[in-house]
Coordinates of N, CA and C in Angstrom, one line a residue:
X1 N -50.2 36.6 -18.3 CA -49.9 36.0 -17.1 C -49.3 34.6 -17.4
X2 N -49.9 33.8 -18.3 CA -49.5 32.5 -18.7 C -48.1 32.5 -19.3
X3 N -47.8 33.4 -20.2 CA -46.5 33.6 -20.8 C -45.5 33.9 -19.8
X4 N -45.8 34.8 -18.9 CA -44.8 35.3 -17.9 C -44.4 34.1 -17.0
X5 N -45.4 33.3 -16.6 CA -45.2 32.2 -15.7 C -44.3 31.1 -16.4
X6 N -44.6 30.9 -17.6 CA -43.8 29.9 -18.4 C -42.3 30.4 -18.5
X7 N -42.1 31.6 -18.8 CA -40.7 32.2 -18.8 C -40.1 32.1 -17.5
X8 N -40.8 32.3 -16.4 CA -40.3 32.3 -15.0 C -39.9 30.8 -14.7
X9 N -40.7 29.8 -15.1 CA -40.4 28.4 -14.8 C -39.1 28.0 -15.6
X10 N -39.0 28.4 -16.8 CA -37.8 28.1 -17.6 C -36.5 28.8 -16.9
X11 N -36.7 30.0 -16.5 CA -35.6 30.7 -15.8 C -35.2 30.0 -14.5
X12 N -36.2 29.5 -13.7 CA -35.9 28.7 -12.5 C -35.2 27.5 -12.8
X13 N -35.6 26.7 -13.8 CA -34.9 25.5 -14.2 C -33.4 25.8 -14.6
X14 N -33.3 26.8 -15.4 CA -31.9 27.2 -15.8 C -31.0 27.6 -14.6
X15 N -31.6 28.3 -13.6 CA -30.8 28.6 -12.4 C -30.5 27.4 -11.6
X16 N -31.5 26.4 -11.5 CA -31.2 25.2 -10.8 C -30.1 24.4 -11.4
X17 N -30.0 24.4 -12.7 CA -28.9 23.7 -13.4 C -27.6 24.4 -13.1
X18 N -27.6 25.7 -13.2 CA -26.4 26.4 -12.9 C -25.9 26.2 -11.5
X19 N -26.8 26.2 -10.5 CA -26.5 25.9 -9.1 C -25.9 24.5 -8.9
X20 N -26.5 23.6 -9.6 CA -26.1 22.2 -9.5 C -24.6 22.1 -10.1
X21 N -24.4 22.7 -11.2 CA -23.0 22.6 -11.8 C -22.0 23.3 -10.9
X22 N -22.3 24.4 -10.3 CA -21.4 25.1 -9.4 C -21.2 24.3 -8.2
X23 N -22.2 23.7 -7.6 CA -22.1 22.9 -6.4 C -21.2 21.7 -6.7
X24 N -21.3 21.0 -7.9 CA -20.5 19.9 -8.2 C -19.0 20.3 -8.4
X25 N -18.8 21.5 -9.0 CA -17.4 22.0 -9.1 C -16.8 22.3 -7.8
X26 N -17.6 22.8 -6.9 CA -17.1 23.1 -5.5 C -16.7 21.8 -4.8
X27 N -17.5 20.8 -4.9 CA -17.3 19.5 -4.3 C -16.0 18.9 -4.8
X28 N -15.8 19.0 -6.1 CA -14.6 18.5 -6.8 C -13.3 19.3 -6.3
X29 N -13.5 20.6 -6.2 CA -12.4 21.4 -5.7 C -12.0 21.1 -4.3
X30 N -13.0 20.9 -3.4 CA -12.7 20.6 -2.0 C -12.0 19.2 -1.9
X31 N -12.5 18.3 -2.7 CA -11.9 16.9 -2.6 C -10.5 17.0 -3.1
X32 N -10.2 17.8 -4.1 CA -8.8 17.9 -4.6 C -7.9 18.5 -3.6
X33 N -8.4 19.5 -2.9 CA -7.6 20.2 -1.9 C -7.5 19.4 -0.6
X34 N -8.3 18.5 -0.4 CA -8.3 17.7 0.9 C -7.2 16.6 0.9
X35 N -6.5 16.5 -0.2 CA -5.4 15.5 -0.2 C -5.9 14.1 -0.4
X36 N -6.9 14.0 -1.2 CA -7.6 12.7 -1.5 C -6.7 11.7 -2.2
X37 N -5.6 12.1 -2.7 CA -4.7 11.2 -3.5 C -3.9 10.3 -2.6
X38 N -3.8 9.0 -3.0 CA -3.0 8.1 -2.2 C -1.5 8.2 -2.5
X39 N -1.1 9.1 -3.5 CA 0.2 9.3 -3.9 C 0.8 10.5 -3.2
X40 N 1.6 10.3 -2.2 CA 2.2 11.4 -1.5 C 3.6 11.7 -2.0
X41 N 4.2 12.8 -1.6 CA 5.5 13.2 -1.9 C 6.3 13.2 -0.6
X42 N 7.6 12.9 -0.7 CA 8.5 12.9 0.4 C 9.8 13.6 0.1
X43 N 10.2 14.6 0.9 CA 11.4 15.3 0.7 C 12.4 15.3 1.8
X44 N 12.3 14.2 2.6 CA 13.2 14.1 3.8 C 14.4 13.3 3.4
X45 N 15.2 12.9 4.4 CA 16.4 12.1 4.1 C 16.1 10.8 3.4
X46 N 17.0 10.4 2.5 CA 16.8 9.2 1.7 C 16.7 7.9 2.6
X47 N 15.8 7.0 2.3 CA 15.7 5.8 3.0 C 16.8 4.9 2.4
X48 N 17.8 4.5 3.1 CA 19.0 3.8 2.6 C 18.8 2.3 2.9
X49 N 17.9 1.9 3.8 CA 17.7 0.5 4.1 C 16.3 0.3 4.8
X50 N 15.7 -0.8 4.6 CA 14.5 -1.2 5.3 C 14.9 -2.4 6.2
X51 N 14.6 -2.5 7.4 CA 14.9 -3.6 8.3 C 13.5 -4.1 8.9
X52 N 13.3 -5.4 8.8 CA 12.1 -6.0 9.3 C 12.6 -7.0 10.4
X53 N 12.0 -6.9 11.6 CA 12.2 -7.8 12.7 C 10.9 -8.6 12.9
X54 N 10.8 -9.8 12.3 CA 9.6 -10.5 12.3 C 9.1 -10.8 13.7
X55 N 10.0 -11.2 14.6 CA 9.6 -11.6 16.0 C 8.9 -10.4 16.7
X56 N 9.4 -9.2 16.5 CA 8.8 -8.0 17.2 C 7.7 -7.4 16.4
X57 N 7.4 -8.0 15.1 CA 6.4 -7.4 14.3 C 6.6 -5.9 14.0
X58 N 7.9 -5.6 13.7 CA 8.2 -4.2 13.5 C 9.0 -4.1 12.2
X59 N 8.8 -2.9 11.5 CA 9.6 -2.6 10.3 C 10.2 -1.2 10.5
X60 N 11.4 -1.0 10.1 CA 12.1 0.2 10.3 C 12.6 0.8 9.0
X61 N 12.4 2.0 8.7 CA 13.0 2.7 7.6 C 14.2 3.5 8.1
X62 N 15.4 3.2 7.5 CA 16.6 3.8 8.0 C 17.3 4.7 7.0
X63 N 18.0 5.7 7.5 CA 18.9 6.5 6.7 C 20.2 6.4 7.4
X64 N 21.1 5.7 6.7 CA 22.5 5.5 7.2 C 22.5 5.0 8.7
X65 N 21.7 4.1 9.0 CA 21.6 3.5 10.3 C 20.7 4.1 11.3
X66 N 20.2 5.3 11.0 CA 19.4 6.0 11.9 C 17.9 5.8 11.5
X67 N 17.1 5.5 12.5 CA 15.7 5.2 12.2 C 14.9 6.5 11.9
X68 N 14.3 6.5 10.7 CA 13.4 7.6 10.3 C 12.0 7.3 10.7
X69 N 11.5 6.1 10.5 CA 10.1 5.7 10.8 C 10.1 4.3 11.2
X70 N 9.2 3.9 12.1 CA 9.0 2.5 12.4 C 7.5 2.2 12.3
X71 N 7.1 1.0 12.0 CA 5.8 0.6 11.8 C 5.5 -0.8 12.5
X72 N 4.3 -1.0 13.0 CA 3.8 -2.3 13.4 C 3.4 -3.0 12.1
X73 N 3.7 -4.3 12.0 CA 3.4 -5.0 10.8 C 2.6 -6.3 11.1
X74 N 2.0 -6.8 10.0 CA 1.4 -8.2 10.0 C 2.2 -9.0 9.0
X75 N 2.4 -10.3 9.2 CA 3.2 -11.1 8.4 C 2.3 -12.2 7.8
X76 N 3.0 -13.2 7.2 CA 2.4 -14.4 6.7 C 1.7 -15.1 7.8
X77 N 0.7 -15.9 7.5 CA -0.1 -16.6 8.5 C 0.6 -17.7 9.2
X78 N 1.8 -18.1 8.7 CA 2.7 -19.0 9.4 C 4.0 -18.3 9.6
X79 N 4.1 -17.4 10.6 CA 5.2 -16.5 10.7 C 6.6 -17.1 11.1
X80 N 6.6 -18.2 11.7 CA 7.9 -18.7 12.2 C 8.7 -19.4 11.0
X81 N 9.9 -19.0 10.9 CA 10.8 -19.6 9.9 C 10.7 -18.8 8.6
X82 N 11.6 -19.0 7.7 CA 11.7 -18.2 6.4 C 10.9 -19.0 5.4
X83 N 10.5 -18.2 4.4 CA 9.7 -18.8 3.3 C 10.6 -19.7 2.5
X84 N 10.0 -20.9 2.2 CA 10.7 -21.9 1.4 C 10.0 -22.3 0.2
X85 N 8.7 -22.3 0.2 CA 7.9 -22.8 -0.9 C 6.6 -22.0 -1.1
X86 N 6.2 -22.0 -2.3 CA 4.9 -21.3 -2.7 C 3.8 -21.9 -1.8
X87 N 3.0 -21.0 -1.2 CA 1.8 -21.5 -0.4 C 2.1 -21.8 1.0
X88 N 3.4 -21.7 1.5 CA 3.7 -22.1 2.9 C 3.2 -21.0 3.9
X89 N 2.8 -19.8 3.5 CA 2.3 -18.8 4.4 C 3.3 -18.1 5.2
X90 N 4.6 -18.3 4.8 CA 5.7 -17.7 5.5 C 6.2 -16.4 4.8
X91 N 6.7 -15.5 5.6 CA 7.4 -14.3 5.1 C 8.9 -14.7 5.0
X92 N 9.5 -14.3 3.9 CA 10.9 -14.6 3.7 C 11.8 -14.0 4.8
X93 N 13.0 -14.6 4.9 CA 14.0 -14.1 5.8 C 15.3 -13.9 5.0
X94 N 16.1 -12.9 5.2 CA 17.3 -12.7 4.5 C 17.4 -11.3 3.8
X95 N 18.4 -11.1 3.0 CA 18.6 -9.8 2.3 C 18.0 -9.8 0.9
X96 N 17.1 -8.8 0.7 CA 16.5 -8.7 -0.6 C 16.5 -7.2 -1.0
X97 N 15.8 -6.8 -2.0 CA 15.8 -5.4 -2.5 C 14.4 -5.1 -2.9
X98 N 14.0 -3.8 -2.7 CA 12.7 -3.3 -3.2 C 12.9 -3.3 -4.8
X99 N 12.1 -4.0 -5.5 CA 12.3 -4.1 -6.9 C 11.2 -3.7 -7.9
X100 N 10.0 -3.3 -7.3 CA 8.9 -2.9 -8.1 C 7.9 -2.2 -7.3
X101 N 6.9 -1.6 -7.9 CA 5.8 -1.0 -7.2 C 4.5 -1.2 -7.9
X102 N 3.4 -1.3 -7.2 CA 2.1 -1.6 -7.8 C 1.1 -0.5 -7.3
X103 N 0.9 0.5 -8.1 CA -0.1 1.5 -7.7 C -1.5 1.1 -7.8
X104 N -1.8 -0.1 -8.4 CA -3.1 -0.6 -8.5 C -3.3 -1.9 -7.7
X105 N -2.6 -2.0 -6.6 CA -2.7 -3.2 -5.8 C -4.1 -3.4 -5.2
X106 N -4.4 -4.7 -5.0 CA -5.7 -5.0 -4.3 C -5.6 -4.5 -2.9
X107 N -4.4 -4.2 -2.4 CA -4.2 -3.8 -1.0 C -3.7 -2.4 -1.0
X108 N -4.4 -1.5 -1.7 CA -4.2 0.0 -1.7 C -3.0 0.3 -2.6
X109 N -1.8 0.1 -2.0 CA -0.5 0.3 -2.7 C 0.4 -0.8 -2.3
X110 N 1.4 -1.1 -3.1 CA 2.4 -2.1 -2.7 C 3.7 -1.9 -3.3
X111 N 4.8 -2.3 -2.6 CA 6.1 -2.3 -3.2 C 6.7 -3.7 -3.1
X112 N 7.3 -4.1 -4.2 CA 7.7 -5.5 -4.3 C 9.1 -5.8 -3.6
X113 N 9.2 -7.0 -3.1 CA 10.5 -7.5 -2.5 C 11.0 -8.5 -3.5
X114 N 12.3 -8.5 -3.7 CA 13.0 -9.3 -4.7 C 13.0 -10.8 -4.4
X115 N 12.1 -11.3 -3.6 CA 12.0 -12.8 -3.3 C 11.4 -13.4 -4.6
X116 N 12.0 -14.5 -5.0 CA 13.0 -15.4 -4.5 C 14.4 -14.9 -5.0
X117 N 15.4 -15.1 -4.2 CA 16.8 -14.9 -4.7 C 17.3 -16.2 -5.1
X118 N 18.6 -16.2 -5.6 CA 19.2 -17.5 -6.1 C 19.2 -18.6 -5.1
X119 N 19.5 -18.3 -3.8 CA 19.5 -19.3 -2.8 C 18.1 -19.9 -2.6
X120 N 17.0 -19.0 -2.6 CA 15.7 -19.5 -2.4 C 15.2 -20.4 -3.5
X121 N 15.6 -20.1 -4.8 CA 15.3 -20.9 -5.9 C 16.0 -22.2 -5.8
X122 N 17.2 -22.2 -5.5 CA 18.0 -23.5 -5.4 C 17.4 -24.4 -4.3
X123 N 17.1 -23.9 -3.2 CA 16.5 -24.7 -2.1 C 15.2 -25.3 -2.5
X124 N 14.3 -24.5 -3.1 CA 13.0 -25.0 -3.5 C 13.2 -26.1 -4.7
X125 N 14.1 -25.8 -5.6 CA 14.3 -26.7 -6.7 C 14.8 -28.0 -6.3
X126 N 15.7 -28.0 -5.3 CA 16.3 -29.3 -4.7 C 15.2 -30.1 -4.1
X127 N 14.1 -29.5 -3.6 CA 13.0 -30.2 -3.0 C 11.9 -30.5 -4.0
X128 N 12.1 -30.1 -5.3 CA 11.1 -30.3 -6.3 C 9.9 -29.4 -6.2
X129 N 10.0 -28.3 -5.6 CA 8.9 -27.4 -5.4 C 9.2 -26.0 -5.9
X130 N 8.2 -25.2 -6.0 CA 8.4 -23.8 -6.5 C 8.6 -22.9 -5.2
X131 N 9.5 -21.9 -5.3 CA 9.7 -21.0 -4.2 C 8.6 -20.0 -4.0
X132 N 7.8 -19.9 -5.0 CA 6.7 -18.8 -5.0 C 7.3 -17.5 -5.4
X133 N 6.6 -16.4 -5.1 CA 7.0 -15.1 -5.4 C 5.9 -14.1 -5.1
X134 N 6.0 -12.9 -5.7 CA 5.0 -11.9 -5.4 C 4.9 -11.5 -4.0
X135 N 6.0 -11.3 -3.3 CA 6.1 -10.9 -1.9 C 6.2 -9.3 -1.9
X136 N 5.3 -8.7 -1.2 CA 5.2 -7.2 -1.2 C 5.1 -6.7 0.2
X137 N 5.4 -5.4 0.4 CA 4.9 -4.6 1.5 C 3.7 -3.9 1.0
X138 N 2.6 -4.1 1.7 CA 1.3 -3.5 1.2 C 0.4 -3.0 2.3
X139 N -0.7 -2.4 1.9 CA -1.7 -1.9 2.8 C -2.6 -3.0 3.2
X140 N -3.6 -2.6 3.9 CA -4.6 -3.5 4.5 C -6.0 -3.0 4.1
X141 N -6.3 -2.8 2.9 CA -7.6 -2.3 2.4 C -8.7 -3.1 2.8
X142 N -8.5 -4.4 3.0 CA -9.6 -5.3 3.3 C -10.0 -5.3 4.8
X143 N -9.2 -4.6 5.6 CA -9.5 -4.4 7.0 C -9.3 -5.7 7.8
X144 N -8.4 -6.6 7.4 CA -8.1 -7.8 8.2 C -7.7 -7.4 9.6
X145 N -8.2 -8.0 10.6 CA -7.8 -7.7 12.0 C -7.0 -8.7 12.7
X146 N -6.8 -9.9 12.0 CA -5.9 -10.9 12.6 C -4.5 -10.4 12.7
X147 N -3.8 -10.9 13.6 CA -2.4 -10.5 13.8 C -1.5 -10.8 12.5
X148 N -1.5 -12.0 12.1 CA -0.8 -12.4 10.9 C -1.7 -13.0 9.9
X149 N -1.8 -12.5 8.7 CA -2.9 -12.9 7.8 C -2.5 -13.0 6.3
X150 N -1.3 -12.5 6.0 CA -0.9 -12.5 4.5 C -0.4 -13.9 4.1
X151 N -0.2 -14.0 2.8 CA 0.4 -15.3 2.3 C 1.9 -15.2 2.3
X152 N 2.5 -14.3 3.0 CA 4.0 -14.1 3.1 C 4.4 -12.7 2.9
X153 N 3.5 -11.8 2.7 CA 3.8 -10.4 2.5 C 3.9 -9.7 3.9
X154 N 4.3 -8.4 3.9 CA 4.4 -7.6 5.1 C 3.3 -6.5 4.9
X155 N 2.3 -6.5 5.9 CA 1.2 -5.6 5.8 C 1.3 -4.5 6.8
X156 N 0.9 -3.3 6.4 CA 0.8 -2.1 7.2 C -0.6 -1.5 6.9
X157 N -0.9 -0.4 7.6 CA -2.2 0.3 7.3 C -2.1 0.9 5.9
X158 N -3.3 1.3 5.3 CA -3.3 2.0 4.1 C -2.6 3.3 4.2
X159 N -2.8 4.0 5.2 CA -2.1 5.3 5.4 C -0.6 5.2 5.5
X160 N -0.2 4.1 6.2 CA 1.3 3.9 6.3 C 1.9 3.5 5.0
X161 N 1.2 2.7 4.2 CA 1.8 2.3 2.9 C 1.9 3.5 2.0
X162 N 1.0 4.5 2.1 CA 1.1 5.7 1.3 C 2.5 6.4 1.6
X163 N 2.8 6.5 2.9 CA 4.1 7.1 3.3 C 5.3 6.3 2.8
X164 N 5.2 5.0 3.0 CA 6.3 4.1 2.7 C 6.5 4.1 1.1
X165 N 5.4 4.1 0.4 CA 5.5 4.1 -1.1 C 6.2 5.3 -1.6
X166 N 6.0 6.5 -0.9 CA 6.7 7.7 -1.3 C 8.1 7.7 -0.8
X167 N 8.4 7.1 0.3 CA 9.8 7.2 0.9 C 10.8 6.2 0.4
X168 N 10.3 5.0 0.1 CA 11.2 3.9 -0.2 C 11.3 3.8 -1.8
X169 N 12.5 3.9 -2.3 CA 12.7 3.8 -3.7 C 13.1 2.4 -4.2
X170 N 12.9 2.1 -5.4 CA 13.3 0.8 -6.0 C 14.8 0.7 -5.8
X171 N 15.3 -0.5 -5.5 CA 16.8 -0.7 -5.3 C 17.2 -0.6 -3.9
X172 N 16.3 -0.1 -3.0 CA 16.6 -0.1 -1.5 C 16.7 -1.5 -1.0
X173 N 17.8 -1.7 -0.2 CA 17.9 -3.1 0.4 C 16.9 -3.2 1.5
X174 N 16.4 -4.5 1.7 CA 15.6 -4.8 2.8 C 16.1 -6.1 3.5
X175 N 16.4 -5.9 4.8 CA 16.9 -7.1 5.5 C 15.7 -7.6 6.4
X176 N 15.3 -8.8 6.2 CA 14.2 -9.4 7.0 C 14.8 -10.4 7.9
X177 N 14.7 -10.1 9.2 CA 15.3 -10.9 10.3 C 14.2 -11.7 10.9
X178 N 14.6 -12.9 11.5 CA 13.6 -13.8 12.2 C 12.9 -13.0 13.3

């Protein structure tokens, strides 16, 4: 009886381990199938331009002048006027390009804007100041609820930046209007 019970207990432990491994594999499979990745694919029309209207707090993704998607946005904490200097809390105004992407952004995902351009650098240099840089379109992983809260970036929700990251390619022009 003692030997049989000992073998049965070993068999039960073995079955528990197998069940645990199978359960963990199923959880991993379900997570993979649920689309848990922040990297999406996009097979629609090419985004040929991004337009930002700061006053309306809207950003538009365009294909040859036709709006594909539009988004509510948050801007720099001092939204009026174009960015002139590092730390001024303003979002730039003018023509720029999408020039880089950051898959490891503190704000979920981000795509870079080519600020400062030559005019921005010259203006800041004439004033003896730095124009700043690192201006991005990014997510809002931190859950900020204020209307305008960035240091000059353009913020959307995390779900929206996943779509934008897939749709907008490096080299795409971005026009930021007052």
